C-alpha cells in the first residue's frame, strides 16, 4: 500500500500510516512526509560513505556503534558507491537543505539516504536515522517506514549547563551527558567550572586554584564517618579530551569562570584576590556567599591570565564570565574598593561590576572571543557585543534584547533542572515548585514582549543543571532525563510542529534508549499515583482509590492481591473500593503493553493512613521556600529525602483525625545548617526554645494553638532518629503544627515522616 501523509504541520503521529512501523523521532523534525515503501534494515545492510570523507566516516562509525549498543544490530561501514540497498551518508553541496545543521533523509525501497551540506547536518541526519532504526523493542531486522525528512534547527543555541563545582562529575560521567546531548541534537555544553564550593579547572600558572580550591571539608558527614575532604578537578588534558569528545559530536563546550562573585574557592586559594585579605575556607555552604574578587589591576590581570589558559583549552566563540549573585557587601565595606570606584569615576557598586566585566569583555574581544554572562551583567550597563543569559525569569532577556544584546533563555524555575519534576513521595532531591515534563515542553523561548526584530537576538535556550543537591550522577540523570527530550524539541522543532501528545507518543522509544544505555531517567511523569481520602478510609475501614499519573497518558492497570500489575490486571476506569488492609499496586502501560514507569504500590492500613511522608507535610504560613535534600556528602542513593525550609523550620500536618490517637512519632534527620542566605537572612523565623538544643513542639489547629506535645531534640547521637511521645487526647479532625525550636545557628532538622499512633504507643524518644 502506498500512502502520502504530510506530517509537517499536523500533530505528529507516532504511527506512520500504512506501514505499521513507528516514526519515533525526538526532536520532531521540521518536515516529515511518509510516502512509498518501507525499507528493512538487517545486519547485511551496509552504511556507505565516500572514501575520502573522513567526517562522514566518523559519523557512520558513530551511527554503527550506537545502533549496535541500543538495537543489538551490527552494521558494517563501507566505502561507496553503494552496491545495493544501503544506508548512505553523504555530504553534498547540492543537498536540499542549506542550513549547516540541516539534512535531508529519505527512506525508499533502496535504503536510507542522508545528505547534508555540512558535517553537523550529516551528523544530525545520522542521529535521526539511528532513531528510525531503533524502535522501542526487539533486536535484529527493523522495518523503517518510507519517511522523507527535511530538517533544520529552530535555534542556534541548544544548551545544557552542567555545574561541576558544587558536586564533581568524573570525565566518564561528563561524557555520558555529552553522548545524550548529541542524541538530542543539543549543541552547547555550558560547563560551570568555578564556584564558592570548588575550583575545578587546572590553571598551570596558578596551581593553588586546584591544590586548595578544588577541595572542601563538608559538614555533616554521617555519624561515625570522619569529615573527609570532598572535591576533584579536571586536568588540562582531561579538558582537552572532553572538548574533543564534544566536538566530535558537534557540541561546543562553553566554559564558565564565575566573577566577581561565587569567588570563594579562588579567594581561599589566593587570599590576595579577595577584598578582606583573609583566607576563607573553600565554602562548605550552599546559597549566596559574600566573597567577591577585589578590583585591583593585579586581580584583573590574574583573571585575564586565567582566561588565557581557558581560551587555549576551549575553542568556543563564547566564554562565560558568570556575573550572578555578587552581593556587594564586601565592596561596600572596603575602603580600597571605594577608593578605586572614585578613581574610576564610578557611582555605584553595580557600575563597578560593569567596569569589571567590561575589562574581561575587552580582553576576550581582543582575542577574538565573545563574552556571555548571567543577566546581572546588565545592571550597570554593558557593551553591545556582550551576550546575556537570562536566568532570573525572562525579564533579563527582554531587557537585553530590547537593548540589542543577543540573549539565551535559561530562566528559573522553568528551565532549571534542579527543580523537582513532581511532588511524588518517591521523587528525589531538588527544589520546589516542581517543573514537570509538560511544563518543560510548554516553555516558549521567545518572549511575547519582543518585536520580530528584537526576537532575532534570541540565540536559543538552555536548561541548567545546578548540583548543590545532586551528589551523584544518578541524581543528575534523574533530574535531566527525560526533561532533556522536552528541551530538545522546544529548541529544535518549529513552534507549529510542537505537539505535547505526539511527543508523549514518541517518548517510550526514547525511554528504551535510556534503558539500553543505563541512563537513570525519571519516570515521574508516568508513575501511577494512588490516592485515597485518608480520614474517610480510617472511619469506614474501606478506601475509595483513585489512580492517575502526571502526564495523563497510558492505561493504568492495578492489583489488590499483592501481585505485580500487568496488561491482564484490571484496567482503571473509575475509583474503586477496597477494604483495609489492602496493598494497591498500579502501573501505566503504553499502547503495546510495555511499562511507561515502574509499578508503584501503596499500603492501605490505619497505620500508613495515619502517616505523612516528608512531602505531605506543608510549610507553615509565611514562608513558601521548599527544598528536598539528603544528608550530604554521604548520600549515595536517591532516597530517603527530607523536605526542608531553611527560613522557617515548621511543618503542617493537615486534617489529622485525632480520635483514638494518643501519641506521635516523627522520623527526623539532623542536617548541617550550611546555607548562606545573604540578604535573605532577615527572612529567617526563630522559634523560642525551652532547652539548649531545642525541641519539636506539636500545636493544635495552628502554630499558635495549644501545645499537645513537646519532644526534646537529642543533643547528639545518630543523624537520623525518631522522636516519639504522648499526644494529649483530642477528638475530631484538626491541623497540627510541628515546630522545631532549635536555635537557628544550630543544626537544621528535617522530617522524614510523621505518624499518629494509638494511645498505647506513647513511649519516649527512640534512637
Ligand atoms: C544562577 O542561578 N545563579 C545563575
XYZ file of C-alpha atoms and ligand atoms in Angstrom:
771
model
C 0.000 0.000 0.000
C 1.311 3.458 -0.853
C 0.280 6.388 1.220
C 1.218 10.009 1.272
C 0.867 11.758 4.584
C 2.419 15.116 5.321
C 3.142 15.402 9.000
C 4.937 18.705 8.971
C 2.261 20.866 10.469
C -0.254 18.372 11.717
C 0.254 16.738 15.076
C 2.919 14.128 14.592
C 1.545 10.617 14.678
C 3.913 8.067 16.101
C 2.491 5.504 13.744
C 3.464 6.033 10.126
C 0.327 5.404 8.157
C 0.237 2.297 6.073
C 3.457 0.757 7.342
C 2.605 -0.286 10.854
C 6.023 0.978 11.854
C 6.751 3.803 14.246
C 8.479 7.088 13.407
C 9.606 7.968 16.880
C 11.971 10.874 16.371
C 12.751 13.414 19.103
C 13.167 16.279 18.490
C 10.408 16.233 15.903
C 11.926 17.155 12.514
C 10.874 20.346 10.753
C 9.191 18.487 7.916
C 8.196 14.835 7.637
C 6.342 13.132 4.809
C 5.532 9.438 4.674
C 5.248 8.116 1.127
C 6.212 4.911 -0.571
C 7.518 1.549 0.510
C 9.223 0.769 3.775
C 12.801 -0.458 3.888
C 14.068 -3.286 6.052
C 17.473 -2.846 7.636
C 19.298 -6.047 8.560
C 22.816 -6.900 9.655
C 23.634 -7.188 5.913
C 22.749 -3.527 5.254
C 25.986 -1.521 5.000
C 26.459 2.090 5.999
C 28.131 3.630 2.963
C 30.286 6.767 2.876
C 32.544 8.416 0.308
C 36.046 7.043 0.682
C 37.620 10.475 1.020
C 35.136 11.924 3.507
C 36.704 11.498 6.935
C 33.863 13.315 8.699
C 31.216 11.144 7.072
C 33.220 8.074 8.069
C 33.356 9.278 11.677
C 29.611 9.881 11.667
C 28.986 6.449 10.114
C 31.123 4.781 12.793
C 29.165 6.668 15.421
C 25.857 5.531 13.934
C 27.058 1.919 13.767
C 28.255 1.942 17.375
C 25.047 3.489 18.656
C 22.882 1.046 16.725
C 24.896 -1.900 18.000
C 24.544 -0.659 21.546
C 20.880 0.251 21.594
C 19.439 -2.133 18.962
C 21.884 -5.048 19.041
C 22.207 -4.656 15.289
C 25.774 -4.625 13.926
C 26.108 -2.639 10.714
C 29.328 -2.501 8.692
C 30.683 0.805 7.402
C 31.989 0.616 3.830
C 33.252 2.999 1.195
C 30.915 3.920 -1.648
C 29.412 3.779 -4.074
C 26.681 1.561 -2.670
C 26.384 -1.820 -4.405
C 22.771 -2.416 -3.341
C 20.340 -1.409 -0.629
C 22.261 0.610 1.956
C 22.268 3.412 4.467
C 24.119 6.171 2.646
C 25.608 9.163 4.485
C 26.754 11.789 2.027
C 27.934 15.353 2.169
C 26.666 17.143 -0.876
C 26.853 20.860 -1.684
C 23.543 20.461 -3.514
C 21.697 18.897 -0.546
C 18.121 20.199 -0.485
C 18.523 21.713 2.998
C 21.080 24.533 3.010
C 21.327 25.132 6.789
C 24.708 23.981 8.155
C 22.940 21.874 10.784
C 20.226 20.708 8.396
C 19.863 17.481 6.474
C 17.556 15.548 4.195
C 16.737 11.924 4.929
C 14.841 9.697 2.523
C 13.769 6.121 3.043
C 12.944 4.213 -0.143
C 12.952 0.566 -1.107
C 16.639 1.132 -1.973
C 17.618 2.154 1.511
C 18.118 5.197 3.682
C 19.872 8.192 2.205
C 21.054 11.056 4.380
C 22.505 14.111 2.657
C 23.720 17.354 4.150
C 25.904 20.228 3.084
C 27.977 20.284 6.287
C 29.324 17.813 8.804
C 26.941 18.906 11.545
C 23.912 18.376 9.349
C 25.130 14.929 8.330
C 25.631 14.057 11.984
C 22.095 15.120 12.876
C 20.753 13.156 9.927
C 22.596 10.110 11.272
C 21.016 10.665 14.709
C 17.585 10.698 13.081
C 18.468 7.540 11.134
C 19.503 5.879 14.401
C 16.165 6.776 15.972
C 14.318 5.332 12.966
C 16.396 2.162 13.299
C 15.802 1.692 16.937
C 12.179 1.462 17.885
C 11.369 0.598 21.425
C 11.649 -3.127 21.286
C 13.423 -6.011 19.791
C 16.652 -6.707 18.068
C 17.529 -7.946 14.631
C 15.900 -6.676 11.426
C 13.978 -3.434 11.572
C 11.402 -2.142 9.152
C 11.803 1.576 8.587
C 8.782 3.432 7.186
C 9.163 5.407 3.968
C 9.787 8.787 5.516
C 11.116 11.842 3.753
C 12.548 14.355 6.195
C 13.783 17.890 5.584
C 15.139 19.161 8.852
C 16.982 22.061 10.437
C 17.015 23.562 13.930
C 14.870 26.420 15.169
C 17.648 27.815 17.392
C 21.415 28.013 17.058
C 21.954 27.683 20.842
C 20.515 24.456 22.227
C 22.207 24.222 25.543
C 22.666 22.351 28.760
C 24.583 23.775 31.712
C 26.363 21.330 33.979
C 27.536 22.512 37.395
C 30.681 20.551 38.186
C 31.645 22.901 41.017
C 29.045 22.084 43.662
C 29.374 18.397 43.001
C 32.042 16.923 40.809
C 31.395 14.539 37.943
C 34.122 12.263 36.599
C 35.187 12.734 32.987
C 33.355 9.488 32.130
C 30.188 10.933 33.654
C 30.598 14.177 31.715
C 30.980 12.118 28.529
C 27.701 10.353 29.353
C 25.960 13.711 29.425
C 27.647 14.742 26.166
C 26.533 11.498 24.494
C 22.937 12.178 25.456
C 23.153 15.798 24.324
C 24.315 14.572 20.916
C 21.442 12.106 20.696
C 19.080 15.025 21.361
C 20.741 17.373 18.818
C 21.803 19.765 21.579
C 24.945 21.653 20.697
C 26.196 23.762 23.627
C 27.544 22.354 26.887
C 27.888 25.278 29.272
C 30.346 23.984 31.846
C 30.158 25.706 35.241
C 33.696 25.115 36.466
C 34.241 27.526 39.334
C 32.202 28.499 42.332
C 32.391 29.152 46.060
C 32.430 25.417 46.747
C 35.152 24.410 44.320
C 37.521 25.410 41.508
C 37.577 22.541 39.045
C 39.841 23.575 36.150
C 43.616 23.210 36.299
C 45.348 26.526 35.637
C 49.076 25.887 35.213
C 50.115 29.392 36.183
C 48.134 29.315 39.439
C 48.397 25.817 40.936
C 46.831 26.800 44.257
C 43.470 27.152 42.485
C 43.226 23.386 42.354
C 45.657 22.384 45.132
C 43.486 24.293 47.604
C 40.425 25.457 45.702
C 39.315 22.068 44.413
C 38.717 20.644 47.889
C 36.295 21.436 50.640
C 35.563 19.905 54.015
C 31.832 19.354 54.113
C 29.912 19.459 57.356
C 27.618 16.713 58.463
C 29.341 13.624 57.196
C 27.400 10.661 58.541
C 27.939 9.950 62.184
C 30.996 7.783 62.670
C 32.483 8.834 59.317
C 35.218 11.407 59.865
C 34.712 14.566 57.823
C 36.817 13.930 54.755
C 37.550 16.436 52.079
C 35.331 16.434 49.014
C 36.324 17.566 45.561
C 38.298 16.995 42.416
C 39.318 18.879 39.320
C 39.846 18.408 35.621
C 43.433 18.483 34.401
C 44.119 20.368 31.190
C 44.499 17.001 29.457
C 41.078 15.953 30.792
C 39.595 19.146 29.449
C 41.202 18.851 26.012
C 39.831 15.318 25.813
C 36.312 16.419 26.821
C 36.359 19.333 24.365
C 37.462 16.996 21.559
C 34.886 14.369 22.525
C 32.164 17.014 22.444
C 33.435 18.470 19.148
C 33.237 15.011 17.551
C 29.541 15.148 18.474
C 29.099 18.718 17.208
C 28.870 20.143 20.696
C 30.715 23.294 21.697
C 31.853 23.477 25.302
C 31.429 26.988 26.716
C 33.405 27.280 29.956
C 32.230 29.472 32.811
C 34.665 31.201 35.133
C 32.306 32.959 37.537
C 33.178 36.530 38.648
C 33.145 38.856 40.531
C 31.031 36.757 42.946
C 30.954 33.000 43.527
C 34.685 33.514 44.072
C 35.246 31.939 47.471
C 37.243 28.923 46.268
C 39.557 31.261 44.331
C 39.945 33.582 47.307
C 40.614 30.546 49.526
C 43.436 29.668 47.122
C 44.858 33.168 46.746
C 43.584 35.483 49.518
C 45.143 38.494 47.749
C 42.364 38.178 45.138
C 39.744 38.864 47.799
C 38.526 42.011 49.472
C 39.254 41.321 53.132
C 42.805 39.990 52.831
C 41.763 36.985 54.931
C 41.749 33.412 53.662
C 38.303 31.821 53.894
C 37.827 28.073 53.580
C 36.547 26.719 50.287
C 32.867 27.051 51.082
C 31.071 24.061 52.597
C 27.816 26.052 52.429
C 25.079 26.356 49.815
C 23.440 29.623 48.895
C 24.856 33.054 48.202
C 28.277 33.622 49.748
C 29.733 37.083 50.338
C 33.220 36.559 48.823
C 33.971 38.770 45.825
C 37.151 39.388 43.892
C 38.712 42.756 44.618
C 39.017 45.261 41.785
C 42.782 45.825 41.733
C 44.721 45.787 38.470
C 46.577 42.734 39.774
C 43.324 40.811 40.171
C 42.089 41.836 36.733
C 45.414 40.621 35.311
C 45.200 37.409 37.301
C 41.791 36.659 35.833
C 42.902 37.610 32.340
C 45.827 35.214 32.737
C 43.316 32.559 33.765
C 41.281 33.415 30.649
C 44.435 32.930 28.521
C 44.637 29.311 29.622
C 40.858 28.918 29.338
C 40.906 30.233 25.753
C 43.781 27.896 24.905
C 41.699 24.931 26.102
C 38.264 25.931 24.803
C 37.937 26.988 21.155
C 34.376 28.269 21.726
C 33.495 31.742 20.480
C 31.739 32.432 23.775
C 33.412 32.496 27.168
C 31.057 32.759 30.153
C 32.166 35.043 32.979
C 29.239 34.489 35.337
C 28.310 37.776 36.947
C 25.442 36.333 39.006
C 24.572 36.872 42.636
C 27.531 39.087 43.513
C 26.175 40.656 46.703
C 28.169 43.843 47.082
C 28.574 43.953 50.901
C 32.330 43.379 50.796
C 32.826 46.050 48.131
C 30.687 48.476 50.111
C 32.683 47.837 53.278
C 36.099 48.106 51.627
C 37.945 51.438 51.640
C 40.187 50.167 48.830
C 37.264 49.220 46.566
C 35.509 52.515 47.315
C 38.687 54.447 46.503
C 39.035 52.544 43.248
C 35.428 53.362 42.371
C 36.053 57.059 42.943
C 39.285 56.947 40.950
C 37.419 55.379 38.032
C 34.569 57.884 38.366
C 32.043 55.135 39.067
C 28.904 55.980 41.021
C 27.771 52.607 42.312
C 28.892 49.080 43.032
C 26.785 47.916 40.072
C 28.794 50.279 37.865
C 31.920 48.796 39.438
C 30.756 45.324 38.444
C 30.075 46.626 34.932
C 33.586 48.005 34.728
C 34.987 44.698 35.975
C 33.004 42.629 33.484
C 33.909 45.191 30.807
C 37.624 44.551 31.429
C 37.023 40.876 30.706
C 34.852 41.617 27.688
C 37.529 43.800 26.103
C 40.142 41.166 26.779
C 38.057 38.414 25.246
C 37.185 40.562 22.224
C 40.846 41.370 21.696
C 41.419 37.626 21.473
C 38.607 37.067 19.023
C 36.138 35.755 21.590
C 32.808 36.984 22.900
C 31.660 37.464 26.463
C 28.483 35.902 27.774
C 27.220 36.304 31.332
C 24.183 35.902 33.583
C 21.608 38.673 33.375
C 23.069 40.635 36.333
C 25.743 41.856 33.904
C 23.067 44.186 32.509
C 22.719 46.048 35.777
C 25.478 48.615 35.432
C 25.457 48.851 31.619
C 27.091 46.524 29.126
C 28.977 46.710 25.824
C 26.744 45.780 22.863
C 28.935 42.810 21.967
C 28.095 41.023 25.243
C 25.513 38.248 25.249
C 23.116 37.850 28.160
C 21.951 34.564 29.650
C 18.637 35.249 31.308
C 18.082 33.235 34.478
C 16.026 35.476 36.782
C 12.894 34.736 34.829
C 12.715 36.150 31.321
C 12.930 39.842 32.228
C 16.690 39.943 31.651
C 16.226 38.503 28.171
C 13.535 41.022 27.307
C 15.563 43.972 28.581
C 18.756 42.756 26.905
C 17.162 42.015 23.526
C 15.480 45.434 23.568
C 18.925 46.957 24.124
C 20.275 44.998 21.160
C 22.130 42.231 23.002
C 21.957 38.626 21.943
C 20.279 36.505 24.591
C 19.937 32.896 25.679
C 16.837 31.930 27.650
C 17.546 29.770 30.694
C 15.024 31.079 33.204
C 14.472 29.817 36.715
C 12.382 27.985 37.589
C 11.104 26.992 34.127
C 14.379 25.623 32.747
C 16.182 24.828 35.982
C 16.805 21.125 36.228
C 17.308 21.223 39.981
C 13.587 21.929 40.273
C 11.891 18.661 41.151
C 9.719 17.223 38.389
C 6.804 16.102 40.531
C 5.640 16.252 44.136
C 5.615 12.472 44.435
C 6.766 10.988 47.725
C 9.310 8.862 45.833
C 10.857 11.816 43.986
C 14.478 12.506 44.875
C 16.207 15.780 45.793
C 15.526 19.191 44.318
C 13.816 22.492 44.663
C 10.133 23.233 44.654
C 7.930 24.172 42.910
C 8.288 21.184 40.664
C 8.673 21.709 36.920
C 7.015 18.836 35.137
C 7.939 17.317 31.806
C 4.878 19.052 30.374
C 5.900 22.442 31.735
C 9.323 21.976 30.132
C 7.645 21.115 26.876
C 5.380 24.150 27.070
C 8.152 26.675 27.684
C 8.398 29.113 24.780
C 11.799 30.729 24.445
C 10.857 33.860 22.531
C 9.151 36.281 24.937
C 5.944 37.769 23.553
C 7.161 41.226 24.533
C 9.795 41.211 21.772
C 9.165 42.565 18.295
C 10.159 40.387 15.361
C 13.413 42.337 15.013
C 14.194 42.080 18.721
C 13.366 38.361 18.660
C 16.251 37.920 16.204
C 18.501 38.400 19.230
C 17.229 35.206 20.857
C 20.056 32.770 20.129
C 18.235 29.949 21.818
C 17.595 28.232 25.090
C 19.331 26.237 27.728
C 18.433 24.083 30.734
C 20.641 24.439 33.791
C 21.740 21.531 35.937
C 22.853 23.006 39.252
C 24.191 20.309 41.528
C 24.083 21.530 45.134
C 21.604 18.765 45.867
C 22.778 16.315 43.214
C 25.651 14.461 44.901
C 25.840 11.622 42.362
C 25.462 11.191 38.606
C 22.269 9.218 39.334
C 20.759 12.339 40.855
C 21.869 14.299 37.786
C 20.416 11.737 35.393
C 17.127 11.666 37.261
C 16.913 15.446 37.028
C 17.970 15.751 33.370
C 16.151 12.875 31.672
C 13.595 12.831 30.135
C 13.175 16.603 30.526
C 16.073 16.879 28.063
C 13.710 15.456 25.430
C 11.233 18.265 26.040
C 14.025 20.835 25.956
C 15.411 19.404 22.727
C 12.064 19.578 20.991
C 11.475 23.165 22.173
C 14.925 24.180 20.990
C 14.934 22.363 17.638
C 11.396 21.950 16.320
C 9.378 24.730 14.644
C 6.722 26.080 17.024
C 3.905 24.977 14.718
C 5.028 21.351 14.855
C 5.323 21.138 18.625
C 2.657 18.791 19.938
C 2.643 17.537 23.523
C 0.558 14.461 22.833
C 2.597 13.499 19.798
C 5.701 13.943 21.942
C 4.268 11.623 24.614
C 3.598 9.016 21.939
C 7.203 9.192 20.743
C 8.772 9.191 24.199
C 8.582 5.452 25.081
C 11.103 4.682 22.327
C 13.395 7.240 23.854
C 12.947 5.694 27.305
C 14.007 2.372 25.795
C 17.159 4.095 24.507
C 17.853 5.272 28.035
C 17.453 1.776 29.422
C 19.743 0.383 26.731
C 22.382 2.922 27.750
C 21.926 2.586 31.532
C 20.712 6.156 31.953
C 18.855 6.634 35.236
C 15.967 8.668 33.811
C 12.986 9.748 35.903
C 9.686 8.002 35.273
C 7.846 10.567 37.401
C 5.601 11.764 34.571
C 4.155 8.279 34.051
C 4.320 6.706 37.503
C 0.955 5.755 38.973
C -0.307 7.918 41.806
C -2.556 6.049 44.223
C -4.827 8.372 46.183
C -7.461 7.903 48.855
C -9.394 10.062 51.290
C -7.441 9.089 54.394
C -9.915 10.099 57.054
C -12.914 8.573 55.291
C -10.946 5.326 54.967
C -9.926 5.313 58.638
C -13.537 5.984 59.678
C -15.168 3.349 57.443
C -12.498 0.699 57.068
C -12.905 0.995 53.286
C -10.965 3.174 50.867
C -12.101 4.619 47.576
C -8.952 4.504 45.427
C -8.196 6.975 42.641
C -5.387 6.290 40.176
C -3.735 8.838 37.917
C -0.393 9.874 36.532
C 1.122 13.285 35.944
C 1.202 13.127 32.147
C -2.327 11.672 31.976
C -1.131 9.081 29.499
C -1.111 5.330 29.122
C -3.580 2.865 30.563
C -3.476 2.270 34.294
C -3.705 -1.321 35.493
C -3.842 -2.364 39.130
C -3.921 -5.238 41.560
C -5.141 -5.546 45.147
C -3.743 -9.016 45.875
C -0.091 -8.095 46.210
C 0.867 -9.289 42.707
C 2.607 -7.075 40.179
C 0.156 -5.409 37.793
C 0.324 -6.375 34.110
C -1.758 -5.780 30.993
C -4.105 -8.530 32.130
C -4.715 -6.888 35.535
C -7.873 -4.781 35.893
C -7.873 -1.588 33.839
C -8.552 1.506 35.906
C -11.577 3.452 34.684
C -13.172 4.988 37.775
C -12.350 4.987 41.501
C -12.682 1.548 43.075
C -13.284 0.494 46.644
C -11.137 -1.786 48.824
C -11.406 -2.783 52.456
C -8.483 -2.163 54.801
C -5.884 -3.521 54.968
C -5.039 -3.799 51.265
C -1.932 -3.128 49.203
C -2.747 -1.481 45.883
C -0.173 -1.783 43.094
C -0.562 0.150 39.863
C 1.295 0.704 36.606
C 0.862 2.811 33.467
C 1.221 0.815 30.247
C 1.779 2.097 26.727
C -0.377 1.011 23.759
C 1.841 -2.026 23.178
C 1.608 -3.108 26.790
C 5.085 -2.048 27.871
C 5.529 -0.254 31.169
C 5.788 3.523 30.943
C 7.044 3.575 34.525
C 7.955 1.079 37.198
C 4.901 -0.141 39.140
C 4.109 1.763 42.326
C 2.399 0.498 45.422
C 0.582 1.879 48.399
C -0.216 0.061 51.601
C -3.691 0.991 52.829
C -3.984 0.292 56.527
C -4.690 2.509 59.500
C -1.017 2.900 60.406
C 0.029 4.089 56.940
C -3.070 6.269 56.515
C -2.020 7.936 59.763
C 1.490 8.588 58.447
C 2.531 11.574 56.314
C 5.798 11.456 54.439
C 8.092 14.447 54.140
C 6.425 15.912 51.053
C 2.943 15.512 52.516
C 3.646 17.991 55.294
C 3.075 21.565 54.209
C 5.041 24.661 55.005
C 3.719 26.764 57.849
C 2.171 30.048 56.752
C 4.592 32.861 55.972
C 7.415 31.206 54.058
C 6.972 29.250 50.863
C 10.585 28.150 50.389
C 10.865 24.388 49.950
C 13.819 22.201 49.194
C 14.117 18.422 49.276
C 17.560 17.328 50.394
C 19.572 14.377 51.570
C 22.326 14.374 54.118
C 25.482 15.159 52.165
C 28.199 14.263 51.370
C 27.208 10.732 52.176
C 24.095 10.324 50.013
C 24.901 7.613 47.508
C 21.327 6.644 46.700
C 18.336 8.736 45.636
C 16.395 8.174 48.868
C 15.473 8.979 51.573
C 14.856 12.668 51.116
C 13.837 15.356 53.566
C 11.833 18.422 52.720
C 13.205 21.472 54.474
C 12.564 25.169 54.653
C 15.735 26.979 55.693
C 13.730 30.085 56.556
C 11.158 28.581 58.918
C 11.586 25.102 60.345
C 7.916 24.416 60.827
C 5.573 21.923 59.137
C 1.815 21.467 58.977
C 0.122 18.098 59.316
C -3.230 18.964 57.764
C -6.576 17.419 58.728
C -5.324 14.890 61.246
C -8.078 12.592 62.516
C -7.276 12.539 66.209
C -9.963 10.204 67.601
C -8.142 7.371 69.340
C -4.730 8.944 68.737
C -2.552 9.132 71.846
C 0.982 9.524 70.547
C 3.093 10.855 67.691
C 6.278 9.554 66.109
C 8.395 11.825 63.958
C 11.243 10.310 61.926
C 13.795 13.072 61.986
C 17.155 13.902 60.425
C 19.712 16.325 61.783
C 21.319 18.227 58.922
C 24.081 20.785 58.963
C 22.710 24.292 58.664
C 25.085 25.053 55.817
C 23.026 27.626 53.938
C 24.272 31.144 53.249
C 21.194 33.274 52.816
C 22.929 36.632 52.185
C 20.389 39.458 52.340
C 17.542 36.984 52.809
C 18.890 36.134 56.272
C 16.400 38.641 57.644
C 13.564 36.387 56.495
C 14.555 33.591 58.886
C 11.923 32.901 61.565
C 13.332 31.987 65.010
C 11.242 29.958 67.437
C 11.750 30.186 71.177
C 13.402 27.072 72.587
C 12.815 25.703 76.071
C 16.119 23.828 76.197
C 19.615 24.421 74.855
C 19.238 22.219 71.772
C 15.525 22.865 71.322
C 12.578 20.573 70.854
C 9.851 19.597 68.444
C 6.627 21.199 69.649
C 3.260 19.985 68.366
C 0.469 22.575 68.394
C -3.243 22.013 67.855
C -5.044 23.724 64.935
C -2.417 26.400 64.236
C 1.145 27.254 65.157
C -0.206 29.500 67.911
C -2.551 26.751 69.173
C -2.430 24.713 72.331
C 0.680 22.576 72.827
C -0.136 18.866 72.554
C 3.402 17.534 72.854
C 6.941 18.762 73.413
C 9.599 16.322 72.263
C 13.164 17.268 73.238
C 15.764 17.016 70.482
C 18.699 14.757 71.366
C 21.985 16.550 71.993
C 23.984 14.098 69.908
C 23.780 10.569 68.519
C 22.938 9.374 65.031
C 21.864 11.894 62.384
C 18.559 10.080 61.860
C 16.339 9.264 64.830
C 12.692 9.002 65.822
C 11.045 11.340 68.268
C 8.078 9.740 69.930
C 5.813 10.913 72.716
C 2.304 11.129 74.082
C -0.106 13.492 72.388
C -2.844 14.972 74.590
C -6.094 13.188 73.617
C -8.398 15.030 71.192
C -11.496 14.232 69.216
C -12.272 15.091 65.609
C -10.208 16.400 62.711
C -7.589 19.097 63.309
C -4.498 20.554 61.712
C -1.278 20.023 63.642
C 1.654 22.429 63.546
C 5.084 20.847 64.097
C 7.683 23.448 65.079
C 11.396 22.856 65.623
C 12.536 25.393 68.222
C 16.217 24.540 67.823
C 18.452 27.625 67.659
C 18.775 28.888 64.087
C 22.557 28.869 64.404
C 22.485 25.143 65.147
C 21.624 22.116 63.053
C 18.591 22.011 60.810
C 16.046 19.279 61.432
C 14.073 17.610 58.678
C 11.106 15.288 58.956
C 11.165 12.016 57.054
C 7.657 11.043 58.180
C 5.211 11.898 60.941
C 2.924 9.158 62.267
C -0.084 9.406 64.571
C -0.240 6.379 66.868
C -2.862 4.826 69.091
C -2.811 5.825 72.756
C -0.876 2.702 73.761
C 2.262 3.764 71.807
C 3.386 6.781 73.839
C 6.975 5.741 74.650
C 9.817 8.276 74.682
C 12.436 9.250 72.092
C 13.858 6.290 70.209
C 17.227 6.174 68.568
C 22.251 31.357 38.889
O 21.334 30.519 39.026
N 22.860 31.867 39.951
C 22.676 31.802 37.592
